[in-house]
C-alpha cells in the first residue's frame, strides 16, 4: 500500500512538471528545452516573493502563474513566433533561452541554493489508508489533478479550446476559417509556461532551489510526454502514473539508481515498438 | 579537406616548431627559472564559479582570496606579494585539467589551490605529477590516494568516523541505514563505516545509493519508515542533501529517535534547507562555524567583513583558508631563488599552525593533515552545537580501510 501511495506522489510531481511541456508540444509542435528553466524560474519567484515581500507560498501561486505565463508569452513573441515553421530550430533556440535564463538567475540571485519555506500547516504527515504521508504531497496531488481538470476543460469545453484543437489538426485550414493561429499559439505557450512556473513553485519546498535545477525536470517531463504520446493529455496522466508507480516499486525492492535506469530502458524499448507513445491522438491523414 | 599522412606530419612538425618557440615551457625543463621574480609569487586559484558545484566552490574561492589578501596586507612572504591567478573551471573535470595546465605551464604558478570534488582532483592530478608542481586540496575526501604532489588539508575517513560511529552506536543503537550519492566518495566512506560497525557488533539494515542530483526521496523515506533504523548514516552530497532533509521532516520522522548522521552536511547546506529541516541531526567534521577560539572568531569576522554579513564559513572553507597560511610558512623558509614546487613540498612537511579549528600539522609521510574531529548537532537557527571534540588531534590515515597498504614518502607500499 505504501508503495502505491509513494508512486502516486511521485506521479503527481511528474504530471505537474510535464503538463506544460505536453500542451506546448501538442499544440504548437515546439520542443521546449527551456521548460526546465521555466520550472526553475517559478521556484525562484516563490523564493523572491517570500523573502522580499513576505508572501507565503500558497498566496503567491497565482502571482507566480501570471509572472511565468507573461515570461512565456514574451519568449514566444520575441523568439519562438519566428520559428513555428521550423520545429527543429526551436530545439536550439529554446535550449539557448534555457542557458541564458540559468545565467541570468545566477547573476540576479547568486549561485547559492535558496530556501523556500513550506506552509507551516502542511509540514507534517497524515495517515491515509494506514500510510503516513506528508500533507504537502497530498496538496501537490490535488493541485496536479485540478490543473489537469482545468486544462482539459479549457481544451474541450471552451471556444478557445475549439480553435486550439482546430489549429492542432490543420493550421492552414483553421486560418482559412478566420482563426488567428498566431494569437492562439502565443496564449498556449504562455499557459504552458505558467504551468511550468507553478510546478516549480510547488516543488520548491520539497526539493532544492538552484539555477541548475531545471535540467533534471526537463528530462523527467520529456520522459512523461514521450511515453504518453505527444498530443494526448490523457496519455500524460497515464504515463506519469506508470512512471511514478514503477519508479516507486523498483526503488523499494532495489534502489533509485536502478529505478531510474530501468524506467528509461523500458521507455526506450517501448518507443521502439510504439514510436507514437502509449496514447496517440487519432488524426485523419 | 582530406588529411593525408604526409600533410599530417608536415602540419604536426609545424605545430611543434611553433609550440617550441612560442611556448618555451614545452622544452624548458628548468621551470623554476624566474618563479619569484619581481617580488611576486604567483599561485593558481582553481575553484568553479559556474556550474553545478559553484554553489559550494564559490565559498572556497572566497576563503582562499581572503587568506591571500590578509597575507599581502601583512607584508606578504618575506616582502614578496602573493599574486593569485584565478581561473573558473566551470564544474567540469576536463576544464579543470585544461585550466590546471594553463596555471602550471603558461602562468608558471608555484602552487595551485583548488577543487572540491574528487573527480576534479583526479582530473588535475596528472598535470601536477608530470610537471612536479604542487596542488593544495581543501576538501574532506575518501582517502585512498597517495601523491607527493598534493597537500591534503581536509579530513579522511578515519578523521571523521573513528569517534563519530562508536558514539552514535552507544547513544542510539545498532541498526544502521547507509544512504549515499552514487559515486566513489560515499562508497569508500561506507566501506570504512561498515568495518567500524562490524567491530562494534552493529548491523547494516540497508545500504543504498541515489543518483547524483537526485531530489525525489519519497521511496527512501518510505524505507526509513518500514525498516526503522536507529541511525541513518548519510553521505548524500550536493543539493540532494537539501531534498533529503526536507522530505524526511515533511514525513514527520523524528531526529530524536532516528537521527541522520552526516559527513557532508555543513552550515552551507543547512542554510539552503532551512534550520528547521536540519535541527536535531548530527555532523562530524573538524570545523564548525560556532567553534569558540580566538583564531576562529578572527576568521569568521574577517570573512563576513570581506564577503557579507549573511555569509557562513564551514568545514571546507576553513581548510581553504588555513592552507594558504601553511603555504606561506613553507615558502617563508626558502630563499627567493629556491622557491620551486619541490622545495615548497619539502618545506611544508611537518609544518604546523593554529588554524581556526585548532592546531593543525602536515604529516610528513603522506602530506595529509592532523586535524581535530568534532561532533556537532544542528539547531534550528542553522548553526551547530558542538557536543564533543576528540581528546587529541587525529593522525590522517588515508589507507586505514586497507590494512596492508600504507602511503609513505616513497609512495604507496604494501606489506
XYZ file of C-alpha atoms in Angstrom:
700
model
C 0.000 0.000 0.000
C 2.727 2.455 0.925
C 4.310 1.649 -2.438
C 1.222 2.777 -4.318
C 0.910 5.967 -2.304
C 4.592 6.777 -2.820
C 4.160 6.093 -6.526
C 1.159 8.405 -6.674
C 3.122 11.144 -5.021
C 5.998 10.763 -7.499
C 3.499 10.654 -10.357
C 1.763 13.856 -9.274
C 5.023 15.808 -9.384
C 5.896 14.284 -12.777
C 2.495 15.224 -14.156
C 2.685 18.742 -12.789
C 6.074 19.292 -14.424
C 5.132 17.587 -17.702
C 1.707 19.145 -18.254
C 3.044 22.471 -19.563
C 5.504 20.743 -21.852
C 2.834 18.417 -23.228
C 0.470 21.276 -24.055
C 3.103 23.361 -25.785
C 4.376 20.441 -27.832
C 0.954 19.031 -28.560
C -0.440 22.302 -29.872
C 2.435 24.228 -31.372
C 4.949 21.458 -32.088
C 7.662 23.406 -30.304
C 10.102 21.194 -28.420
C 10.650 23.468 -25.475
C 14.029 22.673 -23.947
C 13.700 25.767 -21.757
C 10.812 24.108 -19.919
C 13.068 23.118 -17.008
C 14.266 26.684 -16.680
C 10.666 27.907 -16.527
C 10.180 25.474 -13.658
C 13.330 26.888 -12.051
C 12.126 30.466 -12.519
C 8.847 29.549 -10.841
C 10.805 28.274 -7.849
C 12.896 31.441 -7.721
C 9.729 33.557 -7.908
C 8.435 31.693 -4.861
C 11.702 32.366 -3.072
C 11.770 36.052 -4.046
C 8.143 36.707 -3.127
C 8.681 35.022 0.200
C 11.952 36.578 1.239
C 11.485 40.106 -0.123
C 7.733 40.613 0.193
C 6.860 38.108 2.903
C 4.169 36.437 0.789
C 3.615 32.805 1.751
C 3.878 30.039 -0.807
C 0.145 29.377 -1.260
C -0.734 33.034 -1.575
C 1.972 33.575 -4.139
C 0.881 30.784 -6.505
C -1.468 32.927 -8.671
C 1.187 35.638 -8.936
C 3.784 33.096 -9.985
C 1.448 31.654 -12.605
C 0.885 35.113 -14.077
C 4.557 36.056 -13.951
C 5.840 32.925 -15.674
C 2.982 32.989 -18.179
C 3.915 36.551 -19.064
C 7.529 35.499 -19.422
C 6.470 32.607 -21.662
C 4.371 34.943 -23.766
C 7.335 37.310 -24.193
C 9.629 34.432 -25.169
C 7.056 33.317 -27.706
C 6.531 36.779 -29.206
C 10.238 37.630 -29.366
C 11.786 34.322 -30.430
C 9.588 31.266 -30.928
C 6.994 33.001 -33.148
C 9.555 33.267 -35.921
C 10.322 29.569 -35.775
C 6.856 27.989 -35.950
C 7.546 26.579 -39.369
C 10.943 25.270 -38.355
C 10.263 22.924 -35.435
C 13.821 21.554 -35.366
C 15.261 25.031 -34.901
C 13.077 25.560 -31.867
C 15.185 22.951 -30.062
C 18.296 25.062 -30.413
C 16.514 28.336 -29.714
C 14.796 27.134 -26.554
C 17.979 25.472 -25.357
C 19.742 28.811 -25.756
C 16.974 30.558 -23.882
C 17.373 27.993 -21.110
C 21.096 28.641 -20.795
C 20.513 32.387 -20.719
C 17.806 32.015 -18.091
C 20.137 29.978 -15.893
C 22.913 32.519 -16.100
C 20.540 35.439 -15.631
C 19.204 33.879 -12.439
C 22.738 33.227 -11.280
C 23.616 36.879 -11.835
C 20.468 38.209 -10.188
C 20.047 35.818 -7.271
C 23.525 34.334 -6.871
C 24.686 30.757 -7.171
C 23.724 29.578 -3.690
C 20.955 27.116 -3.018
C 17.836 29.004 -1.985
C 15.349 28.234 0.698
C 11.566 28.286 0.226
C 9.531 27.745 3.360
C 6.865 25.075 3.418
C 3.440 26.291 4.607
C 3.565 25.500 8.328
C 0.159 23.811 8.312
C 1.373 21.284 5.759
C 4.690 20.392 7.316
C 3.556 17.167 8.942
C 2.129 13.853 7.838
C -1.358 12.375 7.992
C -2.366 8.763 7.924
C -4.042 7.679 4.686
C -5.087 4.032 4.406
C -2.576 3.120 7.051
C 0.289 5.003 5.427
C 1.885 8.153 6.792
C 2.175 10.708 4.020
C 3.116 14.392 4.199
C 0.133 16.719 3.758
C 2.152 18.759 1.323
C 2.411 15.793 -1.035
C -1.361 15.345 -0.910
C -1.684 19.017 -1.748
C 0.587 18.539 -4.775
C -1.501 15.579 -5.876
C -4.666 17.647 -5.570
C -3.147 20.543 -7.452
C -1.962 18.272 -10.274
C -5.451 16.811 -10.628
C -7.059 20.259 -10.519
C -4.712 21.710 -13.125
C -5.272 18.722 -15.350
C -9.013 19.203 -14.990
C -8.740 22.899 -15.769
C -6.606 22.207 -18.827
C -9.000 19.553 -20.044
C -11.899 21.958 -19.584
C -10.087 24.722 -21.470
C -9.323 22.499 -24.405
C -12.546 20.520 -24.712
C -15.217 22.823 -23.320
C -14.339 26.384 -24.367
C -14.368 28.125 -27.725
C -10.710 28.945 -27.280
C -10.067 25.229 -26.916
C -12.129 24.519 -30.004
C -9.967 26.887 -32.059
C -6.904 25.359 -30.495
C -7.970 21.857 -31.499
C -8.708 23.094 -34.989
C -5.219 24.537 -35.296
C -3.687 21.336 -33.985
C -5.370 19.414 -36.762
C -4.548 21.765 -39.578
C -3.165 25.208 -39.111
C -3.782 26.339 -42.686
C -7.408 25.332 -42.834
C -8.073 26.771 -39.402
C -6.622 30.067 -40.619
C -8.958 29.978 -43.601
C -11.853 29.908 -41.148
C -10.597 33.104 -39.611
C -8.872 31.685 -36.566
C -5.886 33.767 -35.538
C -3.427 30.940 -35.061
C -0.616 33.258 -34.146
C -2.513 34.580 -31.179
C -3.592 31.117 -30.050
C -0.017 29.849 -30.244
C 1.165 32.716 -28.078
C -1.538 32.059 -25.497
C -0.737 28.338 -25.471
C 2.931 28.981 -24.896
C 2.091 31.408 -22.105
C -0.281 28.922 -20.472
C 2.301 26.106 -20.677
C 4.955 28.373 -19.207
C 2.610 29.357 -16.406
C 2.018 25.698 -15.565
C 5.777 25.113 -15.504
C 6.224 28.060 -13.161
C 3.527 26.717 -10.858
C 5.212 23.315 -10.825
C 8.499 24.907 -9.827
C 6.904 26.933 -7.060
C 5.112 23.921 -5.626
C 8.082 21.543 -5.604
C 10.478 24.152 -4.222
C 9.812 23.442 -0.510
C 10.370 19.710 -1.021
C 13.450 19.911 -3.169
C 16.284 22.357 -3.568
C 16.227 25.647 -5.422
C 19.308 26.297 -7.550
C 19.964 27.740 -11.014
C 20.671 24.233 -12.408
C 17.578 22.541 -11.004
C 15.696 22.746 -14.315
C 17.861 20.171 -16.061
C 16.509 17.186 -14.137
C 12.921 18.350 -14.536
C 13.123 18.736 -18.285
C 14.376 15.150 -18.569
C 11.521 13.902 -16.384
C 8.980 15.899 -18.338
C 10.181 14.565 -21.679
C 10.001 11.009 -20.363
C 6.370 11.513 -19.445
C 5.409 13.209 -22.697
C 7.218 10.763 -24.955
C 5.819 7.740 -23.176
C 2.293 9.121 -23.104
C 2.122 10.217 -26.690
C 2.798 13.797 -27.541
C -0.647 15.046 -28.407
C -2.596 13.305 -25.727
C -3.459 14.856 -22.384
C -4.778 11.583 -21.021
C -1.548 9.957 -22.168
C 0.457 12.321 -19.978
C -1.594 11.366 -16.955
C -1.309 7.663 -17.680
C 2.412 7.764 -18.331
C 3.114 9.903 -15.245
C 1.190 7.308 -13.268
C 3.072 4.406 -14.856
C 6.490 6.006 -14.389
C 5.683 7.036 -10.826
C 4.427 3.608 -9.821
C 7.228 1.669 -11.484
C 9.898 4.013 -10.048
C 8.437 3.596 -6.614
C 8.235 -0.195 -6.872
C 11.716 -0.686 -8.293
C 13.184 1.824 -5.831
C 11.607 -0.088 -2.974
C 12.930 -3.502 -3.970
C 16.274 -2.251 -5.347
C 17.159 1.443 -5.232
C 16.648 4.748 -7.007
C 19.662 4.394 -9.282
C 18.376 1.118 -10.675
C 14.841 2.507 -10.834
C 15.998 5.411 -12.989
C 17.917 3.129 -15.334
C 15.157 0.537 -15.655
C 12.421 3.085 -16.275
C 14.489 4.714 -19.021
C 15.257 1.333 -20.561
C 11.571 0.455 -20.513
C 10.691 3.695 -22.299
C 13.393 3.169 -24.917
C 12.123 -0.328 -25.660
C 8.525 0.833 -25.743
C 9.068 3.658 -28.205
C 10.994 1.246 -30.404
C 7.728 -0.641 -30.927
C 5.276 2.219 -30.391
C 7.008 5.387 -31.576
C 3.819 7.395 -31.170
C 3.681 6.674 -27.447
C 1.004 4.861 -25.485
C -1.888 7.146 -26.337
C -1.548 8.717 -29.726
C -4.232 11.170 -30.766
C -6.100 9.823 -33.775
C -5.800 12.287 -36.594
C -7.171 11.607 -40.037
C -4.364 11.711 -42.512
C 39.583 18.762 -46.503
C 41.315 15.454 -46.824
C 44.085 14.670 -44.408
C 46.974 12.738 -45.931
C 49.674 11.185 -43.839
C 52.320 13.496 -45.275
C 50.140 16.525 -44.718
C 49.538 15.470 -41.182
C 53.243 15.033 -40.467
C 54.064 18.390 -42.022
C 51.331 20.062 -40.001
C 52.417 18.382 -36.824
C 56.022 19.411 -37.386
C 54.998 23.000 -37.993
C 52.807 22.992 -34.921
C 55.657 21.523 -32.929
C 58.061 24.201 -34.096
C 55.604 26.974 -33.303
C 54.973 25.405 -29.922
C 58.646 25.074 -29.142
C 59.483 28.666 -29.966
C 56.239 30.288 -28.916
C 55.831 28.392 -25.672
C 59.279 27.994 -24.132
C 57.934 25.953 -21.206
C 57.425 22.964 -23.515
C 61.127 22.381 -23.916
C 62.476 24.376 -20.994
C 62.784 21.764 -18.248
C 64.026 24.320 -15.770
C 60.614 25.542 -14.791
C 61.868 27.166 -11.606
C 63.566 29.979 -13.510
C 62.190 33.359 -12.573
C 59.447 31.837 -10.410
C 59.652 34.539 -7.791
C 60.856 37.342 -9.977
C 59.914 40.950 -9.321
C 58.995 40.245 -5.731
C 55.869 38.351 -6.741
C 54.810 34.796 -6.056
C 52.223 33.550 -8.481
C 49.737 30.966 -7.262
C 46.739 29.484 -9.026
C 43.224 29.576 -7.572
C 41.070 26.927 -9.245
C 37.518 26.775 -7.922
C 34.372 26.565 -10.039
C 32.495 29.855 -10.141
C 29.867 28.468 -12.521
C 28.228 25.076 -12.978
C 26.741 22.621 -10.506
C 29.352 22.761 -7.751
C 29.763 26.535 -7.926
C 27.269 26.655 -5.075
C 29.959 25.486 -2.677
C 33.163 26.253 -4.561
C 32.416 29.970 -4.592
C 32.809 29.949 -0.824
C 36.155 28.122 -1.103
C 37.333 30.675 -3.608
C 36.324 33.447 -1.211
C 38.171 31.871 1.742
C 41.317 31.452 -0.367
C 41.231 35.034 -1.635
C 40.653 36.288 1.910
C 43.794 34.486 3.164
C 45.887 35.799 0.269
C 44.703 39.363 0.853
C 45.425 39.101 4.569
C 48.932 37.791 3.968
C 49.644 40.522 1.413
C 48.269 43.211 3.718
C 50.600 41.967 6.446
C 53.649 42.395 4.195
C 53.476 39.280 2.043
C 56.038 36.471 2.276
C 59.472 37.890 3.115
C 58.384 41.076 1.400
C 57.072 39.329 -1.694
C 53.407 39.621 -2.642
C 51.265 36.605 -3.437
C 49.610 37.130 -6.808
C 46.566 34.901 -7.321
C 45.708 33.805 -10.851
C 42.003 32.975 -10.679
C 40.503 30.548 -13.168
C 36.962 29.226 -13.443
C 36.902 25.521 -14.376
C 33.070 25.550 -14.563
C 32.456 22.342 -12.540
C 33.781 20.273 -15.403
C 36.701 17.861 -14.804
C 38.067 18.257 -18.337
C 38.096 22.038 -17.932
C 39.785 21.576 -14.562
C 42.639 19.721 -16.269
C 42.900 22.331 -19.003
C 42.961 25.256 -16.568
C 45.442 23.460 -14.310
C 47.752 23.037 -17.299
C 47.420 26.719 -18.074
C 48.191 27.743 -14.492
C 51.216 25.477 -14.252
C 52.662 25.915 -17.736
C 51.895 29.373 -19.026
C 51.210 31.278 -15.801
C 54.041 29.388 -14.083
C 52.362 29.299 -10.696
C 54.430 27.705 -7.930
C 51.357 26.045 -6.456
C 47.642 25.865 -7.100
C 44.812 25.947 -4.561
C 41.690 24.268 -5.767
C 38.979 21.647 -6.273
C 36.020 20.469 -4.324
C 35.044 17.140 -5.879
C 37.255 14.075 -6.113
C 36.515 13.895 -9.828
C 38.102 17.287 -10.407
C 41.097 16.421 -8.218
C 41.675 13.214 -10.157
C 41.443 15.200 -13.388
C 44.195 17.659 -12.449
C 46.447 15.102 -10.764
C 48.386 14.083 -13.929
C 49.279 17.714 -14.601
C 50.821 18.173 -11.165
C 52.625 14.835 -11.201
C 54.086 15.328 -14.642
C 55.179 18.905 -14.032
C 56.374 18.364 -10.478
C 54.046 21.075 -9.237
C 52.043 21.256 -6.024
C 48.264 21.204 -5.522
C 46.534 22.243 -2.306
C 43.233 20.383 -1.838
C 40.930 21.526 0.999
C 38.035 19.079 0.840
C 37.286 16.137 3.090
C 37.562 13.110 0.815
C 37.542 9.315 0.683
C 41.273 8.796 1.337
C 42.970 6.070 -0.661
C 45.146 8.425 -2.639
C 48.887 8.787 -2.359
C 50.533 11.581 -4.294
C 53.592 13.589 -3.452
C 52.204 16.468 -5.483
C 49.081 17.129 -3.457
C 48.794 18.644 0.006
C 45.503 17.429 1.521
C 44.104 19.678 4.243
C 40.634 18.132 4.559
C 39.626 15.110 6.625
C 39.956 11.477 5.515
C 37.522 8.748 6.699
C 39.332 7.857 9.921
C 39.327 11.511 10.987
C 35.575 11.847 10.633
C 34.387 8.412 11.675
C 36.680 6.968 14.362
C 34.937 8.889 17.134
C 31.611 9.514 15.459
C 30.470 5.957 14.702
C 31.076 4.428 18.175
C 29.460 7.486 19.776
C 26.321 7.078 17.640
C 26.093 3.336 18.279
C 26.295 3.898 22.007
C 23.791 6.735 22.011
C 21.186 5.479 19.507
C 21.656 1.809 18.715
C 22.971 -0.807 16.374
C 20.569 -0.809 13.408
C 22.116 1.372 10.714
C 20.838 2.560 7.350
C 23.586 3.739 4.979
C 22.489 6.159 2.280
C 24.804 7.944 -0.123
C 25.093 9.525 -3.539
C 26.184 7.109 -6.211
C 29.904 7.697 -6.705
C 33.250 6.863 -5.191
C 33.273 9.050 -2.073
C 30.159 7.644 -0.333
C 31.149 4.082 -1.210
C 34.609 4.411 0.340
C 33.219 6.141 3.428
C 30.595 3.427 3.838
C 33.264 0.806 3.346
C 35.105 2.239 6.314
C 31.902 2.708 8.285
C 30.946 -0.946 7.796
C 34.336 -2.014 9.150
C 33.813 0.070 12.267
C 30.238 -1.185 12.689
C 31.358 -4.784 12.377
C 33.840 -4.237 15.193
C 31.059 -2.792 17.330
C 28.665 -5.645 16.617
C 26.223 -3.347 14.833
C 24.104 -4.254 11.849
C 23.607 -2.552 8.476
C 19.932 -2.966 7.538
C 20.304 -1.282 4.156
C 22.991 0.272 2.027
C 21.698 2.413 -0.771
C 22.963 4.904 -3.324
C 20.901 7.527 -5.143
C 21.929 9.218 -8.417
C 23.881 12.483 -8.098
C 21.473 15.403 -8.087
C 18.583 13.125 -7.051
C 15.759 15.028 -5.397
C 12.861 12.572 -5.076
C 13.362 10.798 -1.770
C 9.846 9.526 -1.185
C 10.881 5.891 -1.748
C 13.857 6.290 0.555
C 11.776 7.914 3.301
C 9.271 5.122 2.812
C 12.028 2.604 3.538
C 13.156 4.557 6.611
C 9.634 4.180 7.928
C 9.359 0.494 7.266
C 12.852 -0.548 8.399
C 13.004 1.777 11.430
C 16.816 2.027 11.704
C 18.411 3.592 14.810
C 20.790 5.729 12.773
C 20.689 6.943 9.168
C 24.274 7.393 8.057
C 24.206 9.853 5.170
C 26.896 10.564 2.619
C 24.456 12.193 0.219
C 26.089 15.258 -1.313
C 25.199 18.494 -3.089
C 21.643 19.751 -3.434
C 20.291 16.224 -2.783
C 21.114 16.830 0.893
C 18.530 19.592 0.961
C 15.798 17.461 -0.605
C 16.541 14.513 1.688
C 16.303 16.577 4.875
C 13.167 18.422 3.855
C 11.321 15.287 2.791
C 12.441 13.494 5.965
C 10.958 16.303 8.017
C 7.754 16.591 5.988
C 7.192 12.864 6.561
C 7.135 13.547 10.282
C 10.161 11.428 11.191
C 11.787 12.296 14.492
C 15.527 13.105 14.707
C 15.487 12.236 18.403
C 14.649 8.612 17.563
C 16.098 8.153 14.084
C 18.744 10.831 13.518
C 20.632 11.336 10.299
C 24.372 11.333 10.856
C 26.293 13.011 8.076
C 29.851 13.642 6.997
C 28.847 16.178 4.390
C 26.130 18.428 5.817
C 27.707 21.779 6.652
C 26.404 25.229 7.546
C 26.267 25.879 3.813
C 23.752 23.094 3.087
C 21.789 23.872 6.245
C 21.320 27.472 5.128
C 19.695 26.154 1.949
C 17.341 23.643 3.595
C 16.300 25.851 6.492
C 17.335 25.235 10.082
C 14.019 23.549 10.905
C 14.696 20.702 8.481
C 18.214 20.150 9.806
C 17.553 20.554 13.517
C 18.461 17.534 15.606
C 20.695 15.816 13.042
C 24.410 15.231 13.515
C 27.536 16.022 11.546
C 31.131 15.040 12.199
C 33.783 17.454 10.962
C 36.981 19.113 12.178
C 35.434 22.563 11.995
C 32.130 24.266 12.725
C 31.412 27.958 12.386
C 30.448 28.251 16.071
C 33.748 26.790 17.332
C 34.900 29.111 20.059
C 38.550 30.084 19.671
C 40.269 33.421 19.108
C 41.536 32.205 15.715
C 38.062 31.248 14.586
C 36.444 34.468 15.781
C 39.048 36.353 13.761
C 38.419 34.161 10.701
C 34.630 34.455 10.843
C 34.718 38.230 11.415
C 37.183 38.754 8.585
C 35.162 36.536 6.241
C 31.923 38.373 6.945
C 33.576 41.779 6.716
C 35.045 40.890 3.330
C 32.163 38.961 1.726
C 28.948 39.955 3.510
C 27.352 39.568 6.937
C 24.988 36.811 5.769
C 27.806 34.501 4.668
C 28.717 31.351 6.581
C 32.049 29.577 6.999
C 32.136 25.783 7.004
C 34.368 22.747 7.159
C 35.690 23.034 3.635
C 36.136 26.797 3.588
C 38.224 26.680 6.765
C 40.948 24.428 5.257
C 40.806 26.565 2.099
C 41.769 29.432 4.367
C 44.449 27.868 6.566
C 46.205 26.010 3.753
C 47.245 29.347 2.261
C 48.882 30.199 5.584
C 50.696 26.841 5.643
C 51.888 27.598 2.117
C 53.113 30.967 3.343
C 55.051 29.407 6.226
C 56.710 26.900 3.912
C 57.674 29.495 1.315
C 58.974 31.843 4.019
C 61.637 29.259 4.837
C 63.039 29.410 1.313
C 65.370 31.907 -0.331
C 63.684 33.663 -3.296
C 65.782 31.744 -5.804
C 64.755 28.430 -4.219
C 61.007 28.909 -4.500
C 60.093 25.877 -6.578
C 57.241 23.414 -6.079
C 59.538 20.538 -4.962
C 61.224 22.810 -2.415
C 57.881 24.057 -1.124
C 56.787 20.443 -0.731
C 59.873 19.610 1.320
C 59.431 22.776 3.384
C 55.772 22.139 4.181
C 56.319 18.642 5.619
C 55.726 18.777 9.345
C 54.692 22.428 9.147
C 52.078 23.384 11.739
C 49.956 26.370 12.731
C 46.992 27.321 14.897
C 44.073 27.167 12.465
C 40.514 28.245 13.334
C 39.737 24.594 14.309
C 42.867 24.211 16.492
C 46.479 23.301 15.859
C 46.961 21.507 12.549
C 50.039 19.911 11.059
C 51.073 18.478 7.707
C 52.024 14.816 8.111
C 55.499 14.166 6.650
C 54.646 10.704 5.413
C 51.654 11.439 3.197
C 51.098 15.229 3.077
C 47.697 14.882 4.701
C 46.843 16.952 7.793
C 46.466 16.260 11.505
C 43.008 17.546 12.434
C 40.592 17.903 15.365
C 37.387 15.926 14.701
C 34.282 17.304 16.355
C 30.679 16.144 16.603
C 28.015 18.771 16.049
C 24.245 18.714 16.319
C 22.311 21.107 14.165
C 19.975 23.599 15.796
C 17.021 25.355 14.225
C 18.956 28.620 13.800
C 21.125 26.897 11.190
C 24.217 26.660 13.377
C 25.665 23.591 15.052
C 26.076 22.904 18.727
C 29.392 21.172 19.294
C 28.767 18.203 21.567
C 32.177 16.646 21.575
C 35.693 17.212 20.358
C 38.200 14.382 20.205
C 40.689 14.453 23.072
C 43.677 14.756 20.772
C 44.246 15.710 17.190
C 43.939 12.783 14.862
C 46.567 11.423 12.540
C 45.475 11.230 8.887
C 45.430 7.620 7.685
C 44.243 7.654 4.066
C 44.555 3.853 3.794
C 43.053 2.824 7.102
C 40.332 0.729 5.476
C 43.064 -1.218 3.637
C 45.186 -2.735 6.404
C 48.039 -3.916 4.191
C 48.586 -0.665 2.403
C 50.394 2.481 3.512
C 51.023 5.821 1.926
C 54.610 6.807 2.617
C 57.122 9.319 1.345
C 58.253 6.772 -1.199
C 54.709 6.338 -2.467
C 52.209 3.562 -1.866
C 53.639 0.470 -0.182
C 52.102 -2.886 0.592
C 53.098 -5.050 3.491
